[in-house]
């Protein structure tokens, strides 16, 4: 039973991380290849604060605020670069983060941070907290997508220049996307650190950023349900099939190639093709 609870907890944390990236890449069209750096910021901040006897929820919030603040800085950089250059910039953030945590002894260096305090919620209580966060993040994403902000994000994702010509404040909404997405990434990091209770630099290596991006792309850019399903599958598969762990990059790269070649919309696009709304509406008309 303990293994199943741990697996569900890890799955929920992965879903939060991928939904946070979906706000930036899926909704707003800003490709981020270093998103796990913000997950790491949340993890390190929350871990160090709880080890200093800071209440768990305060430490979790502090991790979100720090990650969101750095996200705004990256967002400011994104105002000057686009597409491939933005991807390279965000990739650099990941490598800079890893360099800093490896060199700073007060961050644990190569050995990382161990003996992270137990939040005191119990395994089931912590799982309930994670699942509650998943629901809140999913509802927030849904609310954003249905709001005016979501329409602006979609316009920015489609064509920034056209969005500016329509009078939309593209820069402002880019910063909002990065602030929200990276803050939620910090939340997933804080939860992850207190779940495993030991973190080190390789926990937030570049391959983990690719994993998050794969979850978003395979699920379907901008699709909330699709990203949740893809995140659940990709987080569980390596646990069920241990040999996959050694070939994770190869597996994810192959899945990305297949999805982009045969179903660019990911699982969400595949579902729409298999069950188009037009067929349902046609059937309703015939019944009438």
PDB file of C-alpha atoms in Angstrom:
ATOM      1  CA  UNK A   1       0.000   0.000   0.000  1.00  0.00           C
ATOM      2  CA  UNK A   2       2.861   2.364   0.818  1.00  0.00           C
ATOM      3  CA  UNK A   3       4.316   1.964  -2.680  1.00  0.00           C
ATOM      4  CA  UNK A   4       0.996   2.794  -4.349  1.00  0.00           C
ATOM      5  CA  UNK A   5       0.554   5.920  -2.211  1.00  0.00           C
ATOM      6  CA  UNK A   6       4.098   7.051  -3.007  1.00  0.00           C
ATOM      7  CA  UNK A   7       3.530   6.451  -6.721  1.00  0.00           C
ATOM      8  CA  UNK A   8       0.264   8.420  -6.725  1.00  0.00           C
ATOM      9  CA  UNK A   9       1.966  11.250  -4.839  1.00  0.00           C
ATOM     10  CA  UNK A  10       4.806  11.378  -7.361  1.00  0.00           C
ATOM     11  CA  UNK A  11       2.274  11.300 -10.203  1.00  0.00           C
ATOM     12  CA  UNK A  12       0.386  14.250  -8.722  1.00  0.00           C
ATOM     13  CA  UNK A  13       3.581  16.267  -8.319  1.00  0.00           C
ATOM     14  CA  UNK A  14       4.498  15.552 -11.958  1.00  0.00           C
ATOM     15  CA  UNK A  15       1.057  16.722 -13.076  1.00  0.00           C
ATOM     16  CA  UNK A  16       1.493  20.021 -11.210  1.00  0.00           C
ATOM     17  CA  UNK A  17       4.894  20.526 -12.837  1.00  0.00           C
ATOM     18  CA  UNK A  18       3.629  19.822 -16.340  1.00  0.00           C
ATOM     19  CA  UNK A  19       0.524  22.002 -15.889  1.00  0.00           C
ATOM     20  CA  UNK A  20       2.792  24.838 -14.779  1.00  0.00           C
ATOM     21  CA  UNK A  21       4.793  24.512 -18.004  1.00  0.00           C
ATOM     22  CA  UNK A  22       1.569  24.256 -19.977  1.00  0.00           C
ATOM     23  CA  UNK A  23       0.675  27.795 -18.870  1.00  0.00           C
ATOM     24  CA  UNK A  24       3.872  29.099 -20.472  1.00  0.00           C
ATOM     25  CA  UNK A  25       4.351  26.839 -23.479  1.00  0.00           C
ATOM     26  CA  UNK A  26       0.880  25.480 -24.130  1.00  0.00           C
ATOM     27  CA  UNK A  27      -1.192  28.590 -23.442  1.00  0.00           C
ATOM     28  CA  UNK A  28       1.215  31.412 -24.305  1.00  0.00           C
ATOM     29  CA  UNK A  29       3.453  29.680 -26.860  1.00  0.00           C
ATOM     30  CA  UNK A  30       6.737  30.517 -25.079  1.00  0.00           C
ATOM     31  CA  UNK A  31       9.017  27.488 -25.401  1.00  0.00           C
ATOM     32  CA  UNK A  32      10.868  26.821 -22.151  1.00  0.00           C
ATOM     33  CA  UNK A  33      13.617  24.201 -22.068  1.00  0.00           C
ATOM     34  CA  UNK A  34      14.761  24.947 -18.538  1.00  0.00           C
ATOM     35  CA  UNK A  35      11.538  24.787 -16.586  1.00  0.00           C
ATOM     36  CA  UNK A  36      12.829  22.266 -14.075  1.00  0.00           C
ATOM     37  CA  UNK A  37      15.205  24.957 -12.765  1.00  0.00           C
ATOM     38  CA  UNK A  38      12.173  26.678 -11.209  1.00  0.00           C
ATOM     39  CA  UNK A  39      11.038  23.346  -9.799  1.00  0.00           C
ATOM     40  CA  UNK A  40      14.491  23.124  -8.225  1.00  0.00           C
ATOM     41  CA  UNK A  41      14.274  26.662  -6.821  1.00  0.00           C
ATOM     42  CA  UNK A  42      11.065  25.761  -5.052  1.00  0.00           C
ATOM     43  CA  UNK A  43      12.535  22.498  -3.803  1.00  0.00           C
ATOM     44  CA  UNK A  44      15.745  24.007  -2.421  1.00  0.00           C
ATOM     45  CA  UNK A  45      14.006  27.017  -0.880  1.00  0.00           C
ATOM     46  CA  UNK A  46      11.325  24.980   0.875  1.00  0.00           C
ATOM     47  CA  UNK A  47      13.847  22.370   2.043  1.00  0.00           C
ATOM     48  CA  UNK A  48      16.321  24.841   3.520  1.00  0.00           C
ATOM     49  CA  UNK A  49      13.575  26.817   5.247  1.00  0.00           C
ATOM     50  CA  UNK A  50      11.921  23.773   6.832  1.00  0.00           C
ATOM     51  CA  UNK A  51      15.329  22.587   8.025  1.00  0.00           C
ATOM     52  CA  UNK A  52      15.585  26.003   9.705  1.00  0.00           C
ATOM     53  CA  UNK A  53      12.300  25.253  11.530  1.00  0.00           C
ATOM     54  CA  UNK A  54      10.106  27.312   9.228  1.00  0.00           C
ATOM     55  CA  UNK A  55       6.512  25.985   9.083  1.00  0.00           C
ATOM     56  CA  UNK A  56       5.992  23.717   6.079  1.00  0.00           C
ATOM     57  CA  UNK A  57       3.289  25.771   4.364  1.00  0.00           C
ATOM     58  CA  UNK A  58       5.224  29.005   4.836  1.00  0.00           C
ATOM     59  CA  UNK A  59       8.300  27.375   3.280  1.00  0.00           C
ATOM     60  CA  UNK A  60       6.172  26.070   0.403  1.00  0.00           C
ATOM     61  CA  UNK A  61       4.832  29.576  -0.263  1.00  0.00           C
ATOM     62  CA  UNK A  62       8.346  31.052  -0.067  1.00  0.00           C
ATOM     63  CA  UNK A  63       9.535  28.560  -2.685  1.00  0.00           C
ATOM     64  CA  UNK A  64       6.691  29.589  -4.983  1.00  0.00           C
ATOM     65  CA  UNK A  65       7.477  33.290  -4.534  1.00  0.00           C
ATOM     66  CA  UNK A  66      11.193  32.836  -5.217  1.00  0.00           C
ATOM     67  CA  UNK A  67      10.583  30.699  -8.315  1.00  0.00           C
ATOM     68  CA  UNK A  68       7.956  33.170  -9.558  1.00  0.00           C
ATOM     69  CA  UNK A  69      10.314  36.104  -9.034  1.00  0.00           C
ATOM     70  CA  UNK A  70      13.040  34.477 -11.095  1.00  0.00           C
ATOM     71  CA  UNK A  71      10.371  33.546 -13.624  1.00  0.00           C
ATOM     72  CA  UNK A  72       9.561  37.226 -14.076  1.00  0.00           C
ATOM     73  CA  UNK A  73      13.264  37.885 -14.761  1.00  0.00           C
ATOM     74  CA  UNK A  74      13.275  35.195 -17.437  1.00  0.00           C
ATOM     75  CA  UNK A  75      10.025  36.658 -18.735  1.00  0.00           C
ATOM     76  CA  UNK A  76      11.734  40.031 -19.096  1.00  0.00           C
ATOM     77  CA  UNK A  77      14.445  38.334 -21.148  1.00  0.00           C
ATOM     78  CA  UNK A  78      11.751  36.691 -23.287  1.00  0.00           C
ATOM     79  CA  UNK A  79      10.536  40.121 -24.368  1.00  0.00           C
ATOM     80  CA  UNK A  80      13.671  40.500 -26.471  1.00  0.00           C
ATOM     81  CA  UNK A  81      14.000  36.993 -27.903  1.00  0.00           C
ATOM     82  CA  UNK A  82      11.652  34.536 -29.583  1.00  0.00           C
ATOM     83  CA  UNK A  83      11.366  30.946 -30.737  1.00  0.00           C
ATOM     84  CA  UNK A  84      14.774  29.192 -30.901  1.00  0.00           C
ATOM     85  CA  UNK A  85      16.577  32.001 -29.082  1.00  0.00           C
ATOM     86  CA  UNK A  86      14.031  31.867 -26.245  1.00  0.00           C
ATOM     87  CA  UNK A  87      14.472  28.098 -26.006  1.00  0.00           C
ATOM     88  CA  UNK A  88      18.256  28.517 -25.757  1.00  0.00           C
ATOM     89  CA  UNK A  89      17.866  31.269 -23.136  1.00  0.00           C
ATOM     90  CA  UNK A  90      15.646  29.124 -20.914  1.00  0.00           C
ATOM     91  CA  UNK A  91      17.992  26.168 -21.401  1.00  0.00           C
ATOM     92  CA  UNK A  92      20.778  28.374 -20.091  1.00  0.00           C
ATOM     93  CA  UNK A  93      18.736  29.108 -16.957  1.00  0.00           C
ATOM     94  CA  UNK A  94      18.710  25.381 -16.182  1.00  0.00           C
ATOM     95  CA  UNK A  95      22.489  25.081 -16.526  1.00  0.00           C
ATOM     96  CA  UNK A  96      23.116  28.236 -14.474  1.00  0.00           C
ATOM     97  CA  UNK A  97      20.882  26.906 -11.701  1.00  0.00           C
ATOM     98  CA  UNK A  98      22.736  23.574 -11.662  1.00  0.00           C
ATOM     99  CA  UNK A  99      26.087  25.381 -11.577  1.00  0.00           C
ATOM    100  CA  UNK A 100      25.042  27.502  -8.609  1.00  0.00           C
ATOM    101  CA  UNK A 101      23.659  24.664  -6.459  1.00  0.00           C
ATOM    102  CA  UNK A 102      26.691  22.487  -7.198  1.00  0.00           C
ATOM    103  CA  UNK A 103      29.170  25.181  -6.139  1.00  0.00           C
ATOM    104  CA  UNK A 104      27.427  26.576  -3.064  1.00  0.00           C
ATOM    105  CA  UNK A 105      28.127  24.592   0.079  1.00  0.00           C
ATOM    106  CA  UNK A 106      25.207  26.139   1.956  1.00  0.00           C
ATOM    107  CA  UNK A 107      22.973  24.600  -0.708  1.00  0.00           C
ATOM    108  CA  UNK A 108      24.571  21.210  -0.137  1.00  0.00           C
ATOM    109  CA  UNK A 109      26.868  21.251  -3.161  1.00  0.00           C
ATOM    110  CA  UNK A 110      27.078  17.966  -5.037  1.00  0.00           C
ATOM    111  CA  UNK A 111      25.727  16.104  -2.005  1.00  0.00           C
ATOM    112  CA  UNK A 112      22.465  18.034  -2.057  1.00  0.00           C
ATOM    113  CA  UNK A 113      20.086  18.534   0.866  1.00  0.00           C
ATOM    114  CA  UNK A 114      19.265  15.510   3.020  1.00  0.00           C
ATOM    115  CA  UNK A 115      17.131  14.838   6.097  1.00  0.00           C
ATOM    116  CA  UNK A 116      14.403  17.195   4.906  1.00  0.00           C
ATOM    117  CA  UNK A 117      11.831  17.386   7.732  1.00  0.00           C
ATOM    118  CA  UNK A 118       8.610  15.422   7.463  1.00  0.00           C
ATOM    119  CA  UNK A 119       5.635  17.806   7.040  1.00  0.00           C
ATOM    120  CA  UNK A 120       3.825  15.736   9.652  1.00  0.00           C
ATOM    121  CA  UNK A 121       0.787  14.991   7.514  1.00  0.00           C
ATOM    122  CA  UNK A 122       1.332  11.270   7.145  1.00  0.00           C
ATOM    123  CA  UNK A 123       1.489   9.529   3.768  1.00  0.00           C
ATOM    124  CA  UNK A 124      -2.248   9.718   3.134  1.00  0.00           C
ATOM    125  CA  UNK A 125      -2.428  13.294   4.361  1.00  0.00           C
ATOM    126  CA  UNK A 126       0.427  14.356   2.093  1.00  0.00           C
ATOM    127  CA  UNK A 127      -1.189  12.548  -0.852  1.00  0.00           C
ATOM    128  CA  UNK A 128      -4.438  14.402  -0.121  1.00  0.00           C
ATOM    129  CA  UNK A 129      -2.502  17.689  -0.102  1.00  0.00           C
ATOM    130  CA  UNK A 130      -0.867  16.907  -3.450  1.00  0.00           C
ATOM    131  CA  UNK A 131      -4.158  15.843  -5.042  1.00  0.00           C
ATOM    132  CA  UNK A 132      -5.798  18.976  -3.680  1.00  0.00           C
ATOM    133  CA  UNK A 133      -3.050  21.064  -5.298  1.00  0.00           C
ATOM    134  CA  UNK A 134      -3.548  19.184  -8.589  1.00  0.00           C
ATOM    135  CA  UNK A 135      -7.251  20.044  -8.544  1.00  0.00           C
ATOM    136  CA  UNK A 136      -6.579  23.698  -7.701  1.00  0.00           C
ATOM    137  CA  UNK A 137      -3.921  24.076 -10.406  1.00  0.00           C
ATOM    138  CA  UNK A 138      -6.168  22.360 -12.974  1.00  0.00           C
ATOM    139  CA  UNK A 139      -9.106  24.623 -12.033  1.00  0.00           C
ATOM    140  CA  UNK A 140      -6.848  27.687 -12.204  1.00  0.00           C
ATOM    141  CA  UNK A 141      -5.657  26.626 -15.669  1.00  0.00           C
ATOM    142  CA  UNK A 142      -9.250  26.092 -16.785  1.00  0.00           C
ATOM    143  CA  UNK A 143     -10.317  29.474 -15.423  1.00  0.00           C
ATOM    144  CA  UNK A 144      -7.419  31.207 -17.185  1.00  0.00           C
ATOM    145  CA  UNK A 145      -8.163  29.497 -20.484  1.00  0.00           C
ATOM    146  CA  UNK A 146     -11.808  30.580 -20.354  1.00  0.00           C
ATOM    147  CA  UNK A 147     -11.003  34.143 -19.285  1.00  0.00           C
ATOM    148  CA  UNK A 148      -9.928  37.202 -21.249  1.00  0.00           C
ATOM    149  CA  UNK A 149      -6.348  36.375 -20.253  1.00  0.00           C
ATOM    150  CA  UNK A 150      -6.659  32.993 -21.936  1.00  0.00           C
ATOM    151  CA  UNK A 151      -7.785  34.589 -25.188  1.00  0.00           C
ATOM    152  CA  UNK A 152      -4.820  36.967 -25.041  1.00  0.00           C
ATOM    153  CA  UNK A 153      -2.452  34.061 -24.387  1.00  0.00           C
ATOM    154  CA  UNK A 154      -3.892  32.295 -27.421  1.00  0.00           C
ATOM    155  CA  UNK A 155      -3.417  35.408 -29.556  1.00  0.00           C
ATOM    156  CA  UNK A 156       0.200  35.793 -28.387  1.00  0.00           C
ATOM    157  CA  UNK A 157       0.843  32.116 -29.079  1.00  0.00           C
ATOM    158  CA  UNK A 158      -0.612  32.424 -32.588  1.00  0.00           C
ATOM    159  CA  UNK A 159       1.132  35.614 -33.737  1.00  0.00           C
ATOM    160  CA  UNK A 160       2.734  38.157 -31.424  1.00  0.00           C
ATOM    161  CA  UNK A 161       2.943  40.886 -34.067  1.00  0.00           C
ATOM    162  CA  UNK A 162      -0.736  40.601 -34.941  1.00  0.00           C
ATOM    163  CA  UNK A 163      -1.625  40.633 -31.247  1.00  0.00           C
ATOM    164  CA  UNK A 164       0.308  43.895 -30.831  1.00  0.00           C
ATOM    165  CA  UNK A 165      -1.435  45.387 -33.867  1.00  0.00           C
ATOM    166  CA  UNK A 166      -4.761  44.583 -32.186  1.00  0.00           C
ATOM    167  CA  UNK A 167      -3.675  46.680 -29.203  1.00  0.00           C
ATOM    168  CA  UNK A 168      -2.893  43.817 -26.822  1.00  0.00           C
ATOM    169  CA  UNK A 169      -0.164  44.338 -24.237  1.00  0.00           C
ATOM    170  CA  UNK A 170       1.909  41.330 -25.280  1.00  0.00           C
ATOM    171  CA  UNK A 171       4.804  42.066 -22.916  1.00  0.00           C
ATOM    172  CA  UNK A 172       2.534  42.236 -19.888  1.00  0.00           C
ATOM    173  CA  UNK A 173       0.840  38.926 -20.609  1.00  0.00           C
ATOM    174  CA  UNK A 174       4.133  37.178 -21.325  1.00  0.00           C
ATOM    175  CA  UNK A 175       5.352  38.233 -17.881  1.00  0.00           C
ATOM    176  CA  UNK A 176       2.109  37.035 -16.295  1.00  0.00           C
ATOM    177  CA  UNK A 177       2.482  33.638 -17.975  1.00  0.00           C
ATOM    178  CA  UNK A 178       6.067  33.240 -16.768  1.00  0.00           C
ATOM    179  CA  UNK A 179       5.223  34.449 -13.253  1.00  0.00           C
ATOM    180  CA  UNK A 180       2.284  32.063 -12.839  1.00  0.00           C
ATOM    181  CA  UNK A 181       3.956  29.087 -14.524  1.00  0.00           C
ATOM    182  CA  UNK A 182       7.226  29.329 -12.611  1.00  0.00           C
ATOM    183  CA  UNK A 183       5.489  29.946  -9.258  1.00  0.00           C
ATOM    184  CA  UNK A 184       3.482  26.754  -9.746  1.00  0.00           C
ATOM    185  CA  UNK A 185       6.695  24.984 -10.742  1.00  0.00           C
ATOM    186  CA  UNK A 186       8.097  26.111  -7.382  1.00  0.00           C
ATOM    187  CA  UNK A 187       5.057  24.562  -5.701  1.00  0.00           C
ATOM    188  CA  UNK A 188       5.730  21.209  -7.382  1.00  0.00           C
ATOM    189  CA  UNK A 189       9.383  21.437  -6.321  1.00  0.00           C
ATOM    190  CA  UNK A 190       8.535  22.087  -2.683  1.00  0.00           C
ATOM    191  CA  UNK A 191       6.117  19.169  -2.644  1.00  0.00           C
ATOM    192  CA  UNK A 192       8.657  16.916  -4.369  1.00  0.00           C
ATOM    193  CA  UNK A 193      11.411  17.753  -1.872  1.00  0.00           C
ATOM    194  CA  UNK A 194       9.205  16.934   1.109  1.00  0.00           C
ATOM    195  CA  UNK A 195       7.965  13.778  -0.548  1.00  0.00           C
ATOM    196  CA  UNK A 196      11.385  12.237  -1.241  1.00  0.00           C
ATOM    197  CA  UNK A 197      13.054  14.155   1.663  1.00  0.00           C
ATOM    198  CA  UNK A 198      16.375  14.265  -0.166  1.00  0.00           C
ATOM    199  CA  UNK A 199      17.350  16.371  -3.176  1.00  0.00           C
ATOM    200  CA  UNK A 200      20.576  16.886  -5.093  1.00  0.00           C
ATOM    201  CA  UNK A 201      21.509  18.754  -8.310  1.00  0.00           C
ATOM    202  CA  UNK A 202      20.860  15.807 -10.655  1.00  0.00           C
ATOM    203  CA  UNK A 203      17.246  15.782  -9.446  1.00  0.00           C
ATOM    204  CA  UNK A 204      16.810  18.894 -11.600  1.00  0.00           C
ATOM    205  CA  UNK A 205      19.074  18.090 -14.537  1.00  0.00           C
ATOM    206  CA  UNK A 206      18.266  19.160 -18.095  1.00  0.00           C
ATOM    207  CA  UNK A 207      16.746  15.761 -18.874  1.00  0.00           C
ATOM    208  CA  UNK A 208      13.986  16.529 -16.365  1.00  0.00           C
ATOM    209  CA  UNK A 209      13.128  19.715 -18.286  1.00  0.00           C
ATOM    210  CA  UNK A 210      12.803  17.607 -21.421  1.00  0.00           C
ATOM    211  CA  UNK A 211      10.558  15.230 -19.487  1.00  0.00           C
ATOM    212  CA  UNK A 212       8.206  18.076 -18.536  1.00  0.00           C
ATOM    213  CA  UNK A 213       8.190  19.377 -22.108  1.00  0.00           C
ATOM    214  CA  UNK A 214       7.426  15.876 -23.389  1.00  0.00           C
ATOM    215  CA  UNK A 215       4.438  15.654 -21.035  1.00  0.00           C
ATOM    216  CA  UNK A 216       3.044  18.927 -22.417  1.00  0.00           C
ATOM    217  CA  UNK A 217       3.654  18.157 -26.090  1.00  0.00           C
ATOM    218  CA  UNK A 218       2.441  14.554 -25.905  1.00  0.00           C
ATOM    219  CA  UNK A 219      -0.629  15.615 -23.941  1.00  0.00           C
ATOM    220  CA  UNK A 220      -1.328  18.439 -26.372  1.00  0.00           C
ATOM    221  CA  UNK A 221      -0.162  22.051 -26.107  1.00  0.00           C
ATOM    222  CA  UNK A 222      -2.769  23.993 -24.169  1.00  0.00           C
ATOM    223  CA  UNK A 223      -4.889  20.950 -23.318  1.00  0.00           C
ATOM    224  CA  UNK A 224      -5.401  20.588 -19.572  1.00  0.00           C
ATOM    225  CA  UNK A 225      -6.857  17.078 -19.598  1.00  0.00           C
ATOM    226  CA  UNK A 226      -4.383  15.881 -22.227  1.00  0.00           C
ATOM    227  CA  UNK A 227      -1.400  17.112 -20.206  1.00  0.00           C
ATOM    228  CA  UNK A 228      -2.757  15.480 -17.044  1.00  0.00           C
ATOM    229  CA  UNK A 229      -3.143  12.122 -18.827  1.00  0.00           C
ATOM    230  CA  UNK A 230       0.299  12.330 -20.466  1.00  0.00           C
ATOM    231  CA  UNK A 231       1.931  13.329 -17.172  1.00  0.00           C
ATOM    232  CA  UNK A 232       0.316  10.424 -15.356  1.00  0.00           C
ATOM    233  CA  UNK A 233       1.449   7.948 -18.016  1.00  0.00           C
ATOM    234  CA  UNK A 234       5.014   9.244 -18.380  1.00  0.00           C
ATOM    235  CA  UNK A 235       5.560   9.422 -14.633  1.00  0.00           C
ATOM    236  CA  UNK A 236       4.273   5.900 -14.031  1.00  0.00           C
ATOM    237  CA  UNK A 237       5.814   4.048 -16.991  1.00  0.00           C
ATOM    238  CA  UNK A 238       9.441   4.225 -15.722  1.00  0.00           C
ATOM    239  CA  UNK A 239       8.222   2.911 -12.359  1.00  0.00           C
ATOM    240  CA  UNK A 240       6.355  -0.002 -13.871  1.00  0.00           C
ATOM    241  CA  UNK A 241       9.069  -0.864 -16.375  1.00  0.00           C
ATOM    242  CA  UNK A 242      12.366  -0.329 -14.583  1.00  0.00           C
ATOM    243  CA  UNK A 243      14.454  -0.879 -17.718  1.00  0.00           C
ATOM    244  CA  UNK A 244      12.883   2.252 -19.228  1.00  0.00           C
ATOM    245  CA  UNK A 245      14.779   4.354 -16.695  1.00  0.00           C
ATOM    246  CA  UNK A 246      18.039   3.768 -18.563  1.00  0.00           C
ATOM    247  CA  UNK A 247      16.498   4.766 -21.875  1.00  0.00           C
ATOM    248  CA  UNK A 248      14.143   7.528 -20.742  1.00  0.00           C
ATOM    249  CA  UNK A 249      15.539  10.147 -23.105  1.00  0.00           C
ATOM    250  CA  UNK A 250      15.348   7.727 -26.026  1.00  0.00           C
ATOM    251  CA  UNK A 251      11.749   6.823 -25.152  1.00  0.00           C
ATOM    252  CA  UNK A 252      10.598  10.413 -24.722  1.00  0.00           C
ATOM    253  CA  UNK A 253      12.428  11.520 -27.866  1.00  0.00           C
ATOM    254  CA  UNK A 254      10.775   8.742 -29.857  1.00  0.00           C
ATOM    255  CA  UNK A 255       7.347   9.598 -28.441  1.00  0.00           C
ATOM    256  CA  UNK A 256       7.849  13.262 -29.287  1.00  0.00           C
ATOM    257  CA  UNK A 257       8.837  12.348 -32.854  1.00  0.00           C
ATOM    258  CA  UNK A 258       5.802  10.096 -33.301  1.00  0.00           C
ATOM    259  CA  UNK A 259       3.421  12.666 -31.832  1.00  0.00           C
ATOM    260  CA  UNK A 260       4.778  15.572 -33.894  1.00  0.00           C
ATOM    261  CA  UNK A 261       4.720  13.456 -37.059  1.00  0.00           C
ATOM    262  CA  UNK A 262       1.343  11.775 -36.768  1.00  0.00           C
ATOM    263  CA  UNK A 263      -0.625  13.820 -34.208  1.00  0.00           C
ATOM    264  CA  UNK A 264       0.783  17.362 -33.718  1.00  0.00           C
ATOM    265  CA  UNK A 265      -2.057  18.091 -31.315  1.00  0.00           C
ATOM    266  CA  UNK A 266      -0.916  15.327 -28.980  1.00  0.00           C
ATOM    267  CA  UNK A 267      -3.369  13.087 -27.156  1.00  0.00           C
ATOM    268  CA  UNK A 268      -5.927  15.901 -27.111  1.00  0.00           C
ATOM    269  CA  UNK A 269      -5.679  16.296 -30.892  1.00  0.00           C
ATOM    270  CA  UNK A 270      -5.931  12.546 -31.378  1.00  0.00           C
ATOM    271  CA  UNK A 271      -9.076  12.435 -29.244  1.00  0.00           C
ATOM    272  CA  UNK A 272     -10.639  15.244 -31.289  1.00  0.00           C
ATOM    273  CA  UNK A 273      -9.865  13.388 -34.524  1.00  0.00           C
ATOM    274  CA  UNK A 274     -11.339  10.156 -33.226  1.00  0.00           C
ATOM    275  CA  UNK A 275     -14.401  11.786 -31.682  1.00  0.00           C
ATOM    276  CA  UNK A 276     -15.065  14.991 -33.618  1.00  0.00           C
ATOM    277  CA  UNK A 277     -17.796  17.260 -32.314  1.00  0.00           C
ATOM    278  CA  UNK A 278     -19.167  17.605 -35.828  1.00  0.00           C
ATOM    279  CA  UNK A 279     -20.285  13.969 -35.758  1.00  0.00           C
ATOM    280  CA  UNK A 280     -22.123  14.558 -32.505  1.00  0.00           C
ATOM    281  CA  UNK A 281     -23.827  17.688 -33.790  1.00  0.00           C
ATOM    282  CA  UNK A 282     -24.778  15.917 -37.040  1.00  0.00           C
ATOM    283  CA  UNK A 283     -26.287  13.058 -35.088  1.00  0.00           C
ATOM    284  CA  UNK A 284     -28.292  15.499 -32.965  1.00  0.00           C
ATOM    285  CA  UNK A 285     -29.635  17.209 -36.076  1.00  0.00           C
ATOM    286  CA  UNK A 286     -30.694  13.875 -37.561  1.00  0.00           C
ATOM    287  CA  UNK A 287     -32.514  12.970 -34.339  1.00  0.00           C
ATOM    288  CA  UNK A 288     -34.381  16.245 -34.489  1.00  0.00           C
TER     289      UNK A 288
END
